[in-house]
Structures are given as C-alpha cells and as structure tokens.
Amino acid sequence: MPQANIPEPTMQAGDLVCGFKVLRVEAIEAMRLTAYEIEHIKTGAKVLHLHAFDRENLYAIGFRTPPEDSTGLPHILEHSVLAGSEKYPLKDAFKELIRSTMQTFINAFTYPDKTIYPVASQIRTDFFNLARVYSDLVLHPRMLKETFLQEGHHLEFVIPGNIESDLIISGIVYNEMKGVYSSPDSLMYKDIQENLYPDTIYALDSGGDPDVIPDLTYEQFRDFHRKYYSPTNARFFMYGDIPTSDHLQFLAEILAGLDRVEVDSSIKSQSIFAGPRRVSGTYPVDQDESITNRTVVNMAWMLAENKDFETALLLEILSGLLVGSAASP
C-alpha cells in the first residue's frame, strides 16, 4: 500500500542533471507526491515525474498528433509502431511484451489530438525494460509497408485463395472502425464534433472514417511519423517510487543521438457561433428493422477554451451527473 507521507524533493528549479534542466518542483499534498517539471536541453523534450511512495511505477510517452484528415493516420500509426523496431524486430512486439514481462499495464491510445503509449510494472528491472523497448518502438519503428497494409487497408479476395472471387477492402483499423461506424451513438458523436468544431481538427476523426481510410498512402504514413514523433514534440510522464535522477539517467540514454526538430503541432480554437444551430442527419439501420421510434435528439454546447483545472474538473463532474450513466436525467 502507498505510504501516507510525501517524498522530500531531491532537486530544485534550475538544477542541471544528465542533460536536463529542472524547471519546477512542487509538493502536491492532496495526492501525496512531489512533482518535477523538467526539460531535455538538447531536444526540448518535456518531462513530468510524479514521485510518490508507490511501488507501482508508470512510464508513458505521448505526442501531439493533430490529424490532417479522417483517414485515421494517427490510429493506424499507433498500431503500426508496436509491430517492431530495428533494435527489436518482432512482428508483434506488443503481444510479446504482454507475454514475456511482469507488466501491470500496457497499452496505446489514440485521442483526437494526441497519441499516448503507457506501460507500468511493480518490478524496477522489468519497468525499465518495458520503458526501453516501448521507447525504441515508438521513436525508431521499422515502418514496413507490410505493416501499413495489414494495420491500415489492403485488398483481399472474399474467398481466400480464389482469384475469381470479388475483392474487398480490409485492414485491422479499417475493420475496427467499420464496427464503430455501425453504432448510431458513434455516428451521432461524429455529427456533433463536425458541427460544433467545423474549423478545427476536432471535426476530423483521428480514429478513421471507413469511407476515407483507403485514401491514406504509405508515404503519408511515414511522413506523419517523421513529423510528429520527435522528442521535441513529445511529453514523457513517470509516476511511482523510482527516484527522479534514475529516470533522467534512463531518458538521457533514450534521447542520445536525437536532435531538436521543431514542428508546428499547435491546434486552432473554434470561433464562437453567432447563434444556436440546428442540424439533422441520418444513420443506417438493418433492412428488416423498423424506423419507427428510432429518432434521436441531442443538444450540445461548445464551451470556451479553458485551462483552469478546477473549472475543468467541475465541468467533468457536471457532465457525469447529466449524461454519465443510465440514471442520469
């Protein structure tokens, strides 16, 4: 069980450690931890370590990955980088890590504006092994065309091996998103995003629209990784009882040989509308289904950009109360 006290700071703002500069150190009593905000001097990579007396250590590397269309490029790339690197040329490194390590958590997430790769373990040696492999997969993936076709989209025969049968589009992400787009709730959310944020990336689907996914090219796939998966555009996050200095020594090895690569990954805000808007749309149903009583009505508000944590938390609570469960009004 985590202890009740807070780790004493071992560094202070302005300290230089292993090629990093400590920007801020702050004790967060409510969470029983000491937070360190740090920057890698050479590459500009940002680091946040939450030092707590908790043997569950977590490491995550994330990138701001604004989509340029709805081909699902960030999502396909998230799947693909975990298919092996030059140093770890495994066909499915993700499954191998699940099978061969003592990880307590391992995953990858594509959001509308960012992609995050977290791993966790309670065993120090295992933790750094996971973090080292994950970092190499993410920063130095093989990016094989075979992987792109498998994870993204390709043509295959309806009847495998029968060249006389029809060709269909397939792919792991393509098929996954076909399932998502078969849900009326998912389609309604898509319509809301497109109409609340028409001038921003949030009108696009970073997961991928099945109608658009086949437009993605292998060259775009490689260029996107080259552009956004740089340390300069990265955020490294650690939590647990491993000392900050140990994390920085590890990250110094990971970032060795990499350079600062400035990239504009800024995200445009949506202008406020002059007044309320009303939008109607349709969603598919099975041929044998009745359309009686199948109308869905939704009201949504675009909130002003907010960077205040307390206000954001209150809005999350309000959202949970209003629409967070079947018992919500």
GROMACS .gro file of C-alpha atoms in nm:
model
  329
    1MET     CA    1   0.000   0.000   0.000
    2PRO     CA    2   0.125   0.355  -0.072
    3GLN     CA    3   0.260   0.532   0.237
    4ALA     CA    4   0.097   0.843   0.375
    5ASN     CA    5   0.396   1.079   0.362
    6ILE     CA    6   0.534   1.276   0.068
    7PRO     CA    7   0.882   1.222  -0.080
    8GLU     CA    8   1.126   1.500   0.004
    9PRO     CA    9   1.245   1.697  -0.301
   10THR     CA   10   1.582   1.579  -0.429
   11MET     CA   11   1.622   1.858  -0.684
   12GLN     CA   12   1.527   2.221  -0.719
   13ALA     CA   13   1.441   2.453  -1.005
   14GLY     CA   14   1.749   2.540  -1.207
   15ASP     CA   15   1.938   2.217  -1.139
   16LEU     CA   16   2.110   2.053  -1.437
   17VAL     CA   17   2.100   1.673  -1.429
   18CYS     CA   18   2.208   1.432  -1.707
   19GLY     CA   19   2.147   1.692  -1.979
   20PHE     CA   20   1.812   1.800  -1.834
   21LYS     CA   21   1.710   2.125  -1.669
   22VAL     CA   22   1.470   2.118  -1.374
   23LEU     CA   23   1.205   2.383  -1.438
   24ARG     CA   24   0.977   2.342  -1.136
   25VAL     CA   25   0.941   2.129  -0.823
   26GLU     CA   26   0.617   2.124  -0.628
   27ALA     CA   27   0.471   1.910  -0.349
   28ILE     CA   28   0.109   1.810  -0.412
   29GLU     CA   29  -0.020   1.718  -0.067
   30ALA     CA   30  -0.366   1.605  -0.178
   31MET     CA   31  -0.205   1.333  -0.393
   32ARG     CA   32   0.087   1.259  -0.159
   33LEU     CA   33   0.356   1.322  -0.419
   34THR     CA   34   0.628   1.557  -0.535
   35ALA     CA   35   0.604   1.677  -0.895
   36TYR     CA   36   0.904   1.759  -1.112
   37GLU     CA   37   0.869   1.952  -1.437
   38ILE     CA   38   1.184   1.904  -1.645
   39GLU     CA   39   1.314   1.973  -1.998
   40HIS     CA   40   1.580   1.796  -2.202
   41ILE     CA   41   1.819   2.071  -2.305
   42LYS     CA   42   1.926   1.930  -2.644
   43THR     CA   43   1.593   1.809  -2.785
   44GLY     CA   44   1.344   2.018  -2.589
   45ALA     CA   45   1.157   1.705  -2.473
   46LYS     CA   46   0.928   1.778  -2.177
   47VAL     CA   47   0.928   1.551  -1.873
   48LEU     CA   48   0.688   1.527  -1.579
   49HIS     CA   49   0.770   1.296  -1.289
   50LEU     CA   50   0.524   1.243  -1.006
   51HIS     CA   51   0.737   1.095  -0.728
   52ALA     CA   52   0.525   0.902  -0.477
   53PHE     CA   53   0.578   0.622  -0.227
   54ASP     CA   54   0.403   0.375  -0.455
   55ARG     CA   55   0.577   0.064  -0.593
   56GLU     CA   56   0.350   0.079  -0.899
   57ASN     CA   57   0.568   0.269  -1.146
   58LEU     CA   58   0.427   0.401  -1.472
   59TYR     CA   59   0.602   0.536  -1.781
   60ALA     CA   60   0.430   0.698  -2.075
   61ILE     CA   61   0.546   0.876  -2.386
   62GLY     CA   62   0.298   1.092  -2.572
   63PHE     CA   63   0.294   1.311  -2.880
   64ARG     CA   64   0.060   1.581  -3.002
   65THR     CA   65  -0.069   1.431  -3.327
   66PRO     CA   66  -0.326   1.660  -3.491
   67PRO     CA   67  -0.492   1.477  -3.782
   68GLU     CA   68  -0.496   1.639  -4.124
   69ASP     CA   69  -0.796   1.439  -4.248
   70SER     CA   70  -1.016   1.146  -4.142
   71THR     CA   71  -0.800   0.869  -4.290
   72GLY     CA   72  -0.722   0.751  -3.936
   73LEU     CA   73  -0.350   0.807  -3.980
   74PRO     CA   74  -0.278   0.862  -3.605
   75HIS     CA   75  -0.472   0.545  -3.520
   76ILE     CA   76  -0.304   0.332  -3.787
   77LEU     CA   77   0.037   0.463  -3.680
   78GLU     CA   78  -0.038   0.381  -3.316
   79HIS     CA   79  -0.098   0.019  -3.416
   80SER     CA   80   0.199   0.005  -3.651
   81VAL     CA   81   0.484   0.134  -3.434
   82LEU     CA   82   0.422  -0.152  -3.191
   83ALA     CA   83   0.497  -0.402  -3.469
   84GLY     CA   84   0.871  -0.386  -3.411
   85SER     CA   85   1.177  -0.162  -3.442
   86GLU     CA   86   1.524  -0.215  -3.588
   87LYS     CA   87   1.655  -0.300  -3.241
   88TYR     CA   88   1.356  -0.519  -3.156
   89PRO     CA   89   1.248  -0.668  -3.493
   90LEU     CA   90   0.946  -0.855  -3.360
   91LYS     CA   91   0.637  -0.897  -3.576
   92ASP     CA   92   0.412  -0.811  -3.282
   93ALA     CA   93   0.622  -0.656  -3.007
   94PHE     CA   94   0.311  -0.553  -2.815
   95LYS     CA   95   0.191  -0.912  -2.767
   96GLU     CA   96   0.544  -1.026  -2.689
   97LEU     CA   97   0.572  -0.771  -2.407
   98ILE     CA   98   0.239  -0.882  -2.264
   99ARG     CA   99   0.353  -1.244  -2.272
  100SER     CA  100   0.711  -1.212  -2.150
  101THR     CA  101   0.710  -0.935  -1.888
  102MET     CA  102   0.562  -0.866  -1.545
  103GLN     CA  103   0.376  -0.560  -1.673
  104THR     CA  104   0.074  -0.449  -1.472
  105PHE     CA  105  -0.047  -0.226  -1.753
  106ILE     CA  106   0.046  -0.183  -2.117
  107ASN     CA  107  -0.150  -0.014  -2.391
  108ALA     CA  108  -0.163   0.262  -2.651
  109PHE     CA  109  -0.429   0.526  -2.704
  110THR     CA  110  -0.522   0.749  -2.997
  111TYR     CA  111  -0.710   1.064  -2.899
  112PRO     CA  112  -0.849   1.337  -3.126
  113ASP     CA  113  -0.529   1.542  -3.079
  114LYS     CA  114  -0.263   1.318  -2.921
  115THR     CA  115  -0.128   0.962  -2.905
  116ILE     CA  116  -0.001   0.807  -2.581
  117TYR     CA  117   0.194   0.489  -2.507
  118PRO     CA  118   0.187   0.385  -2.136
  119VAL     CA  119   0.345   0.088  -1.955
  120ALA     CA  120   0.362   0.002  -1.585
  121SER     CA  121   0.526  -0.251  -1.356
  122GLN     CA  122   0.595  -0.303  -0.986
  123ILE     CA  123   0.940  -0.451  -1.051
  124ARG     CA  124   1.216  -0.200  -1.117
  125THR     CA  125   1.418  -0.407  -1.367
  126ASP     CA  126   1.105  -0.506  -1.555
  127PHE     CA  127   0.983  -0.145  -1.555
  128PHE     CA  128   1.295  -0.009  -1.722
  129ASN     CA  129   1.299  -0.298  -1.968
  130LEU     CA  130   0.940  -0.217  -2.069
  131ALA     CA  131   1.015   0.155  -2.092
  132ARG     CA  132   1.328   0.094  -2.301
  133VAL     CA  133   1.153  -0.134  -2.550
  134TYR     CA  134   0.844   0.087  -2.575
  135SER     CA  135   1.056   0.398  -2.633
  136ASP     CA  136   1.254   0.229  -2.909
  137LEU     CA  137   0.938   0.101  -3.078
  138VAL     CA  138   0.782   0.447  -3.073
  139LEU     CA  139   1.087   0.653  -3.168
  140HIS     CA  140   1.253   0.407  -3.410
  141PRO     CA  141   0.983   0.182  -3.563
  142ARG     CA  142   1.052  -0.020  -3.875
  143MET     CA  143   0.751   0.133  -4.055
  144LEU     CA  144   0.729  -0.156  -4.302
  145LYS     CA  145   0.484  -0.131  -4.590
  146GLU     CA  146   0.359  -0.477  -4.497
  147THR     CA  147   0.264  -0.343  -4.154
  148PHE     CA  148   0.092  -0.040  -4.305
  149LEU     CA  149  -0.117  -0.261  -4.533
  150GLN     CA  150  -0.204  -0.501  -4.252
  151GLU     CA  151  -0.300  -0.234  -3.998
  152GLY     CA  152  -0.442   0.023  -4.240
  153HIS     CA  153  -0.604  -0.103  -4.557
  154HIS     CA  154  -0.548  -0.354  -4.836
  155LEU     CA  155  -0.747  -0.556  -5.087
  156GLU     CA  156  -0.820  -0.922  -5.039
  157PHE     CA  157  -1.040  -1.184  -5.201
  158VAL     CA  158  -1.380  -1.254  -5.048
  159ILE     CA  159  -1.290  -1.623  -5.075
  160PRO     CA  160  -0.923  -1.653  -4.968
  161GLY     CA  161  -0.712  -1.803  -5.245
  162ASN     CA  162  -0.988  -1.778  -5.505
  163ILE     CA  163  -0.876  -1.519  -5.759
  164GLU     CA  164  -1.215  -1.538  -5.928
  165SER     CA  165  -1.394  -1.406  -5.618
  166ASP     CA  166  -1.461  -1.038  -5.555
  167LEU     CA  167  -1.208  -0.807  -5.395
  168ILE     CA  168  -1.294  -0.629  -5.070
  169ILE     CA  169  -1.115  -0.369  -4.857
  170SER     CA  170  -0.977  -0.499  -4.528
  171GLY     CA  171  -0.731  -0.397  -4.257
  172ILE     CA  172  -0.723  -0.412  -3.878
  173VAL     CA  173  -0.803  -0.044  -3.821
  174TYR     CA  174  -1.038  -0.032  -4.121
  175ASN     CA  175  -1.242  -0.324  -3.987
  176GLU     CA  176  -1.236  -0.186  -3.633
  177MET     CA  177  -1.373   0.148  -3.748
  178LYS     CA  178  -1.641  -0.019  -3.961
  179GLY     CA  179  -1.768  -0.162  -3.635
  180VAL     CA  180  -1.754   0.177  -3.466
  181TYR     CA  181  -1.942   0.343  -3.753
  182SER     CA  182  -2.219   0.083  -3.732
  183SER     CA  183  -2.322   0.235  -3.398
  184PRO     CA  184  -2.581   0.518  -3.407
  185ASP     CA  185  -2.421   0.667  -3.095
  186SER     CA  186  -2.083   0.686  -3.269
  187LEU     CA  187  -2.235   0.849  -3.577
  188MET     CA  188  -2.419   1.100  -3.361
  189TYR     CA  189  -2.097   1.190  -3.180
  190LYS     CA  190  -1.925   1.232  -3.517
  191ASP     CA  191  -2.201   1.471  -3.631
  192ILE     CA  192  -2.173   1.669  -3.308
  193GLN     CA  193  -1.798   1.711  -3.346
  194GLU     CA  194  -1.827   1.814  -3.711
  195ASN     CA  195  -2.087   2.079  -3.634
  196LEU     CA  196  -1.956   2.213  -3.302
  197TYR     CA  197  -1.595   2.241  -3.422
  198PRO     CA  198  -1.616   2.274  -3.802
  199ASP     CA  199  -1.297   2.482  -3.834
  200THR     CA  200  -1.073   2.264  -3.616
  201ILE     CA  201  -0.915   1.919  -3.611
  202TYR     CA  202  -1.198   1.804  -3.384
  203ALA     CA  203  -1.426   1.793  -3.688
  204LEU     CA  204  -1.200   1.515  -3.818
  205ASP     CA  205  -1.184   1.154  -3.700
  206SER     CA  206  -0.835   1.059  -3.582
  207GLY     CA  207  -0.958   0.700  -3.548
  208GLY     CA  208  -1.052   0.689  -3.915
  209ASP     CA  209  -1.366   0.709  -4.126
  210PRO     CA  210  -1.402   0.381  -4.320
  211ASP     CA  211  -1.506   0.576  -4.629
  212VAL     CA  212  -1.179   0.774  -4.617
  213ILE     CA  213  -0.924   0.529  -4.472
  214PRO     CA  214  -0.848   0.375  -4.818
  215ASP     CA  215  -0.724   0.718  -4.935
  216LEU     CA  216  -0.424   0.702  -4.699
  217THR     CA  217  -0.089   0.635  -4.867
  218TYR     CA  218   0.223   0.468  -4.734
  219GLU     CA  219   0.420   0.789  -4.796
  220GLN     CA  220   0.178   0.994  -4.583
  221PHE     CA  221   0.207   0.728  -4.313
  222ARG     CA  222   0.586   0.757  -4.299
  223ASP     CA  223   0.586   1.137  -4.322
  224PHE     CA  224   0.345   1.170  -4.029
  225HIS     CA  225   0.575   0.973  -3.800
  226ARG     CA  226   0.878   1.169  -3.916
  227LYS     CA  227   0.697   1.496  -3.849
  228TYR     CA  228   0.529   1.440  -3.514
  229TYR     CA  229   0.714   1.155  -3.339
  230SER     CA  230   1.016   1.362  -3.240
  231PRO     CA  231   1.136   1.425  -2.881
  232THR     CA  232   1.072   1.795  -2.933
  233ASN     CA  233   0.702   1.719  -2.978
  234ALA     CA  234   0.699   1.456  -2.701
  235ARG     CA  235   0.590   1.451  -2.339
  236PHE     CA  236   0.744   1.192  -2.106
  237PHE     CA  237   0.547   1.106  -1.793
  238MET     CA  238   0.656   0.893  -1.498
  239TYR     CA  239   0.489   0.804  -1.171
  240GLY     CA  240   0.597   0.593  -0.873
  241ASP     CA  241   0.875   0.545  -0.619
  242ILE     CA  242   1.175   0.525  -0.855
  243PRO     CA  243   1.389   0.836  -0.792
  244THR     CA  244   1.375   1.119  -1.045
  245SER     CA  245   1.750   1.103  -1.103
  246ASP     CA  246   1.720   0.739  -1.215
  247HIS     CA  247   1.451   0.832  -1.465
  248LEU     CA  248   1.663   1.113  -1.605
  249GLN     CA  249   1.963   0.885  -1.643
  250PHE     CA  250   1.742   0.640  -1.835
  251LEU     CA  251   1.591   0.912  -2.056
  252ALA     CA  252   1.936   1.052  -2.133
  253GLU     CA  253   2.022   0.714  -2.289
  254ILE     CA  254   1.693   0.703  -2.481
  255LEU     CA  255   1.739   1.053  -2.623
  256ALA     CA  256   2.110   1.021  -2.702
  257GLY     CA  257   2.174   1.087  -3.070
  258LEU     CA  258   1.839   1.258  -3.126
  259ASP     CA  259   1.816   1.625  -3.218
  260ARG     CA  260   1.573   1.909  -3.165
  261VAL     CA  261   1.321   1.910  -3.452
  262GLU     CA  262   1.077   2.198  -3.430
  263VAL     CA  263   0.729   2.116  -3.553
  264ASP     CA  264   0.410   2.318  -3.552
  265SER     CA  265   0.160   2.092  -3.380
  266SER     CA  266  -0.050   2.379  -3.247
  267ILE     CA  267  -0.426   2.338  -3.252
  268LYS     CA  268  -0.663   2.608  -3.371
  269SER     CA  269  -0.957   2.703  -3.149
  270GLN     CA  270  -1.312   2.722  -3.279
  271SER     CA  271  -1.471   3.066  -3.303
  272ILE     CA  272  -1.795   3.116  -3.113
  273PHE     CA  273  -2.107   3.094  -3.332
  274ALA     CA  274  -2.333   3.396  -3.379
  275GLY     CA  275  -2.628   3.191  -3.252
  276PRO     CA  276  -2.765   2.841  -3.198
  277ARG     CA  277  -2.750   2.596  -3.488
  278ARG     CA  278  -2.985   2.315  -3.579
  279VAL     CA  279  -2.854   2.017  -3.775
  280SER     CA  280  -3.024   1.698  -3.891
  281GLY     CA  281  -2.872   1.376  -4.018
  282THR     CA  282  -2.938   1.010  -4.078
  283TYR     CA  283  -2.794   0.680  -3.964
  284PRO     CA  284  -2.829   0.332  -4.114
  285VAL     CA  285  -3.046   0.051  -3.980
  286ASP     CA  286  -3.079  -0.309  -4.093
  287GLN     CA  287  -3.315  -0.371  -4.382
  288ASP     CA  288  -3.555  -0.571  -4.165
  289GLU     CA  289  -3.561  -0.310  -3.887
  290SER     CA  290  -3.844  -0.064  -3.838
  291ILE     CA  291  -3.756   0.305  -3.831
  292THR     CA  292  -4.049   0.380  -3.601
  293ASN     CA  293  -3.941   0.549  -3.278
  294ARG     CA  294  -3.578   0.549  -3.388
  295THR     CA  295  -3.531   0.926  -3.392
  296VAL     CA  296  -3.251   1.058  -3.172
  297VAL     CA  297  -3.235   1.414  -3.041
  298ASN     CA  298  -2.921   1.566  -2.893
  299MET     CA  299  -2.835   1.907  -2.751
  300ALA     CA  300  -2.470   2.005  -2.726
  301TRP     CA  301  -2.281   2.318  -2.625
  302MET     CA  302  -1.936   2.429  -2.728
  303LEU     CA  303  -1.754   2.560  -2.421
  304ALA     CA  304  -1.491   2.830  -2.429
  305GLU     CA  305  -1.129   2.716  -2.416
  306ASN     CA  306  -1.039   2.656  -2.054
  307LYS     CA  307  -0.702   2.583  -1.893
  308ASP     CA  308  -0.816   2.618  -1.533
  309PHE     CA  309  -0.803   2.277  -1.364
  310GLU     CA  310  -1.077   2.346  -1.110
  311THR     CA  311  -1.322   2.463  -1.377
  312ALA     CA  312  -1.237   2.163  -1.596
  313LEU     CA  313  -1.297   1.929  -1.303
  314LEU     CA  314  -1.633   2.090  -1.226
  315LEU     CA  315  -1.737   2.050  -1.590
  316GLU     CA  316  -1.637   1.681  -1.581
  317ILE     CA  317  -1.849   1.630  -1.270
  318LEU     CA  318  -2.142   1.815  -1.427
  319SER     CA  319  -2.115   1.606  -1.743
  320GLY     CA  320  -2.109   1.287  -1.538
  321LEU     CA  321  -2.418   1.389  -1.345
  322LEU     CA  322  -2.616   1.493  -1.652
  323VAL     CA  323  -2.524   1.222  -1.903
  324GLY     CA  324  -2.275   0.988  -1.735
  325SER     CA  325  -2.499   0.690  -1.667
  326ALA     CA  326  -2.836   0.531  -1.737
  327ALA     CA  327  -2.966   0.700  -1.422
  328SER     CA  328  -2.871   1.047  -1.546
  329PRO     CA  329  -3.153   1.289  -1.632
   0.00000   0.00000   0.00000
